[in-house]
Tab-separated table of C-alpha atoms in Angstrom:
chain	number	residue	atom	x	y	z
A	1	UNK	CA	-25.797	-1.386	-23.172
A	2	UNK	CA	-22.863	-2.475	-21.026
A	3	UNK	CA	-20.465	-4.333	-23.086
A	4	UNK	CA	-20.161	-0.747	-25.398
A	5	UNK	CA	-18.446	0.946	-22.401
A	6	UNK	CA	-14.759	0.802	-22.687
A	7	UNK	CA	-11.687	1.349	-24.938
A	8	UNK	CA	-12.663	-0.086	-28.562
A	9	UNK	CA	-16.239	-1.366	-27.843
A	10	UNK	CA	-16.192	-3.062	-31.386
A	11	UNK	CA	-14.206	-5.506	-30.626
A	12	UNK	CA	-16.652	-7.200	-28.463
A	13	UNK	CA	-19.451	-6.872	-31.376
A	14	UNK	CA	-20.105	-9.901	-33.176
A	15	UNK	CA	-19.383	-8.783	-36.356
A	16	UNK	CA	-15.849	-8.022	-35.478
A	17	UNK	CA	-15.406	-11.318	-33.666
A	18	UNK	CA	-16.474	-13.697	-36.852
A	19	UNK	CA	-14.449	-11.575	-39.037
A	20	UNK	CA	-11.105	-13.542	-37.317
A	21	UNK	CA	-8.946	-14.819	-39.745
A	22	UNK	CA	-6.745	-17.297	-37.320
A	23	UNK	CA	-8.286	-20.744	-36.725
A	24	UNK	CA	-5.742	-22.834	-34.894
A	25	UNK	CA	-5.283	-26.534	-35.669
A	26	UNK	CA	-6.446	-29.349	-33.649
A	27	UNK	CA	-3.057	-29.746	-31.828
A	28	UNK	CA	-2.729	-26.507	-30.317
A	29	UNK	CA	-3.728	-26.414	-26.909
A	30	UNK	CA	-2.393	-23.160	-25.299
A	31	UNK	CA	-1.183	-19.940	-26.587
A	32	UNK	CA	1.042	-17.442	-24.213
A	33	UNK	CA	1.759	-13.792	-25.049
A	34	UNK	CA	4.923	-12.512	-23.302
A	35	UNK	CA	5.173	-8.116	-23.739
A	36	UNK	CA	6.370	-5.400	-21.587
A	37	UNK	CA	4.442	-2.342	-20.944
A	38	UNK	CA	7.719	0.093	-21.634
A	39	UNK	CA	5.178	3.187	-22.488
A	40	UNK	CA	4.794	3.399	-19.254
A	41	UNK	CA	8.493	3.982	-18.443
A	42	UNK	CA	9.496	6.089	-21.135
A	43	UNK	CA	7.043	8.798	-20.854
A	44	UNK	CA	9.004	11.061	-19.169
A	45	UNK	CA	8.065	14.179	-20.889
A	46	UNK	CA	4.146	13.843	-20.458
A	47	UNK	CA	3.226	12.517	-23.735
A	48	UNK	CA	1.242	9.796	-24.535
A	49	UNK	CA	3.155	8.642	-27.532
A	50	UNK	CA	5.105	5.239	-27.007
A	51	UNK	CA	8.720	5.357	-27.241
A	52	UNK	CA	10.725	5.237	-31.065
A	53	UNK	CA	12.703	2.298	-29.526
A	54	UNK	CA	9.842	0.171	-28.263
A	55	UNK	CA	10.096	-3.230	-29.830
A	56	UNK	CA	6.394	-4.396	-28.097
A	57	UNK	CA	4.310	-2.203	-29.413
A	58	UNK	CA	3.297	-4.627	-32.283
A	59	UNK	CA	2.554	-7.519	-29.713
A	60	UNK	CA	0.415	-5.083	-27.680
A	61	UNK	CA	-1.706	-3.887	-30.237
A	62	UNK	CA	-2.418	-7.855	-31.510
A	63	UNK	CA	-3.340	-8.534	-28.145
A	64	UNK	CA	-5.438	-5.671	-27.808
A	65	UNK	CA	-7.283	-6.102	-31.731
A	66	UNK	CA	-6.554	-9.749	-32.822
A	67	UNK	CA	-7.020	-11.649	-29.264
A	68	UNK	CA	-10.712	-11.187	-29.102
A	69	UNK	CA	-11.134	-12.685	-32.457
A	70	UNK	CA	-8.980	-15.704	-31.778
A	71	UNK	CA	-10.809	-16.575	-28.339
A	72	UNK	CA	-14.201	-16.376	-30.270
A	73	UNK	CA	-12.896	-18.397	-33.606
A	74	UNK	CA	-10.836	-21.091	-31.084
A	75	UNK	CA	-13.107	-21.573	-27.656
A	76	UNK	CA	-11.057	-24.596	-26.860
A	77	UNK	CA	-7.300	-23.082	-27.275
A	78	UNK	CA	-6.134	-21.458	-23.427
A	79	UNK	CA	-4.640	-18.278	-24.214
A	80	UNK	CA	-2.334	-16.615	-21.568
A	81	UNK	CA	-0.911	-13.280	-20.833
A	82	UNK	CA	2.463	-12.742	-19.067
A	83	UNK	CA	3.795	-9.170	-18.579
A	84	UNK	CA	7.041	-7.607	-17.461
A	85	UNK	CA	8.878	-11.123	-17.675
A	86	UNK	CA	11.105	-11.183	-20.411
A	87	UNK	CA	12.809	-8.580	-21.892
A	88	UNK	CA	11.741	-9.529	-25.782
A	89	UNK	CA	8.267	-10.080	-26.965
A	90	UNK	CA	7.407	-13.577	-28.352
A	91	UNK	CA	4.643	-15.772	-28.383
A	92	UNK	CA	4.616	-19.465	-27.541
A	93	UNK	CA	2.310	-22.014	-28.532
A	94	UNK	CA	1.779	-25.497	-26.744
A	95	UNK	CA	0.575	-28.688	-28.643
A	96	UNK	CA	-1.172	-31.498	-27.336
A	97	UNK	CA	2.377	-33.478	-27.649
A	98	UNK	CA	3.759	-31.583	-25.344
A	99	UNK	CA	6.177	-29.696	-27.733
A	100	UNK	CA	5.819	-25.481	-27.974
A	101	UNK	CA	6.444	-23.428	-30.571
A	102	UNK	CA	7.961	-20.144	-30.404
A	103	UNK	CA	7.383	-16.698	-32.570
A	104	UNK	CA	9.855	-14.014	-32.334
A	105	UNK	CA	7.802	-10.727	-32.281
A	106	UNK	CA	10.449	-8.477	-32.190
A	107	UNK	CA	9.545	-4.885	-33.624
A	108	UNK	CA	6.781	-6.541	-36.006
A	109	UNK	CA	3.461	-5.524	-36.490
A	110	UNK	CA	0.473	-6.961	-35.374
A	111	UNK	CA	-0.802	-7.956	-39.479
A	112	UNK	CA	2.830	-9.486	-39.542
A	113	UNK	CA	2.444	-11.193	-35.951
A	114	UNK	CA	-1.206	-12.480	-37.537
A	115	UNK	CA	0.212	-13.839	-40.538
A	116	UNK	CA	3.077	-15.512	-39.023
A	117	UNK	CA	0.867	-17.478	-36.757
A	118	UNK	CA	-1.805	-18.325	-39.563
A	119	UNK	CA	1.024	-19.626	-41.932
A	120	UNK	CA	2.442	-21.633	-39.276
A	121	UNK	CA	-0.414	-23.248	-36.987
A	122	UNK	CA	-3.382	-22.058	-38.655
A	123	UNK	CA	-5.851	-24.082	-41.138
A	124	UNK	CA	-5.420	-23.717	-44.431
A	125	UNK	CA	-8.085	-22.234	-47.019
A	126	UNK	CA	-8.774	-25.753	-48.186
A	127	UNK	CA	-9.479	-27.549	-44.778
A	128	UNK	CA	-11.878	-24.615	-43.721
A	129	UNK	CA	-13.590	-24.904	-46.997
A	130	UNK	CA	-13.939	-28.909	-46.107
A	131	UNK	CA	-15.506	-28.188	-42.620
A	132	UNK	CA	-17.587	-25.907	-43.745
A	133	UNK	CA	-19.065	-28.182	-46.297
A	134	UNK	CA	-19.136	-30.709	-43.605
A	135	UNK	CA	-21.080	-28.717	-41.487
A	136	UNK	CA	-23.488	-27.557	-44.338
A	137	UNK	CA	-24.508	-31.234	-44.830
A	138	UNK	CA	-27.488	-32.599	-43.370
A	139	UNK	CA	-26.644	-34.491	-40.139
A	140	UNK	CA	-29.310	-37.408	-39.477
A	141	UNK	CA	-28.425	-37.385	-35.582
A	142	UNK	CA	-29.704	-33.921	-35.417
A	143	UNK	CA	-33.941	-33.308	-34.781
A	144	UNK	CA	-35.976	-30.736	-34.115
A	145	UNK	CA	-37.132	-27.593	-35.380
A	146	UNK	CA	-36.250	-26.914	-39.539
A	147	UNK	CA	-34.394	-30.601	-39.113
A	148	UNK	CA	-35.105	-33.792	-41.263
A	149	UNK	CA	-37.251	-35.259	-38.444
A	150	UNK	CA	-38.938	-33.189	-35.480
A	151	UNK	CA	-38.431	-36.012	-32.686
A	152	UNK	CA	-36.181	-38.904	-32.114
A	153	UNK	CA	-39.003	-41.283	-31.793
A	154	UNK	CA	-39.319	-41.357	-35.358
A	155	UNK	CA	-36.170	-43.337	-35.664
A	156	UNK	CA	-37.326	-47.133	-35.675
A	157	UNK	CA	-35.768	-48.972	-32.478
A	158	UNK	CA	-36.254	-45.512	-30.472
A	159	UNK	CA	-38.594	-45.107	-27.542
A	160	UNK	CA	-41.627	-43.715	-28.556
A	161	UNK	CA	-43.387	-40.384	-27.761
A	162	UNK	CA	-45.356	-40.738	-24.686
A	163	UNK	CA	-48.148	-38.315	-26.429
A	164	UNK	CA	-48.592	-41.968	-28.591
A	165	UNK	CA	-47.746	-44.618	-26.595
A	166	UNK	CA	-48.133	-44.184	-22.884
A	167	UNK	CA	-44.460	-45.013	-21.377
A	168	UNK	CA	-44.509	-47.983	-18.644
A	169	UNK	CA	-44.758	-46.695	-15.066
A	170	UNK	CA	-41.596	-47.668	-14.083
A	171	UNK	CA	-40.290	-44.776	-16.129
A	172	UNK	CA	-42.939	-42.298	-15.206
A	173	UNK	CA	-41.880	-39.852	-11.991
A	174	UNK	CA	-45.527	-40.301	-11.090
A	175	UNK	CA	-44.380	-43.913	-9.694
A	176	UNK	CA	-41.216	-43.004	-8.448
A	177	UNK	CA	-42.037	-44.071	-4.793
A	178	UNK	CA	-43.227	-47.761	-6.051
A	179	UNK	CA	-41.039	-50.668	-6.549
A	180	UNK	CA	-40.466	-51.829	-9.798
A	181	UNK	CA	-41.637	-55.418	-9.079
A	182	UNK	CA	-44.896	-54.597	-7.847
A	183	UNK	CA	-46.026	-52.144	-10.453
A	184	UNK	CA	-44.898	-54.735	-13.132
A	185	UNK	CA	-47.335	-57.318	-11.170
A	186	UNK	CA	-49.799	-54.862	-11.060
A	187	UNK	CA	-49.605	-54.299	-14.589
A	188	UNK	CA	-49.769	-58.173	-15.526
A	189	UNK	CA	-52.586	-58.803	-12.704
A	190	UNK	CA	-54.562	-55.843	-14.568
A	191	UNK	CA	-53.880	-57.150	-18.262
A	192	UNK	CA	-55.090	-60.765	-17.009
A	193	UNK	CA	-57.941	-60.553	-14.332
A	194	UNK	CA	-58.323	-56.910	-14.058
A	195	UNK	CA	-57.335	-56.611	-10.092
A	196	UNK	CA	-57.032	-53.319	-8.525
A	197	UNK	CA	-53.699	-52.352	-8.140
A	198	UNK	CA	-51.812	-52.553	-4.636
A	199	UNK	CA	-48.530	-50.551	-3.833
A	200	UNK	CA	-46.005	-50.846	-1.153
A	201	UNK	CA	-44.333	-47.805	-0.951
A	202	UNK	CA	-40.648	-47.368	-0.308
A	203	UNK	CA	-40.897	-45.338	2.570
A	204	UNK	CA	-43.510	-46.728	4.443
A	205	UNK	CA	-40.659	-48.375	7.022
A	206	UNK	CA	-39.626	-44.952	7.809
A	207	UNK	CA	-43.157	-43.417	8.343
A	208	UNK	CA	-44.121	-45.974	10.483
A	209	UNK	CA	-41.112	-45.459	12.643
A	210	UNK	CA	-41.608	-41.352	12.558
A	211	UNK	CA	-45.421	-42.303	13.072
A	212	UNK	CA	-45.083	-42.569	16.947
A	213	UNK	CA	-43.094	-39.080	17.228
A	214	UNK	CA	-46.438	-37.236	15.825
A	215	UNK	CA	-48.789	-35.124	17.553
A	216	UNK	CA	-52.539	-34.633	17.206
A	217	UNK	CA	-53.594	-31.395	17.074
A	218	UNK	CA	-54.916	-30.071	20.360
A	219	UNK	CA	-58.393	-29.246	20.294
A	220	UNK	CA	-59.427	-25.502	21.650
A	221	UNK	CA	-62.208	-24.853	24.138
């Protein structure tokens, strides 16, 4: 499968994405991640090891391993990444009232960065437990398979199912080209005296105008 290609394909699996620990509060709207790729410039000996004084390695690992989980757990939060713009690694979160919160990530591991975000802007375990309990309750507004009601028509005051009670002709696509007044008049006449239906098409003037341009097929001899 195509999502198994690339570096660390486990990051795109559902068990890994659902195991995320950071769930932002509702007031968080944007998260910016700023770091540099110093390892590109310090590998003068040809080795693949990062520079020993690289203070951005923790934030790079955080973006590689933790950001996919954050994106999955917080689909309403926009996540941006800026490279080679600032000398120090940091994260900036924007709130719904226009304020921003800065997190210094200099020389920190990805676990320390995740804990700092979770303690500052993340939902607590009590809030998550209450939300899970509310979501587990049966919502009477939800209907369908394995629900309390199979169809919305089971609620009093709603439109009944067409299979049980036929809809009025004004709500059926079969009579879309007929005027509503003519349909209501025809139904009253059928109920009162049994008259045959006579409809006036909406597109009749257009058809009359176009009929003079029609050509009859010529007979072949």
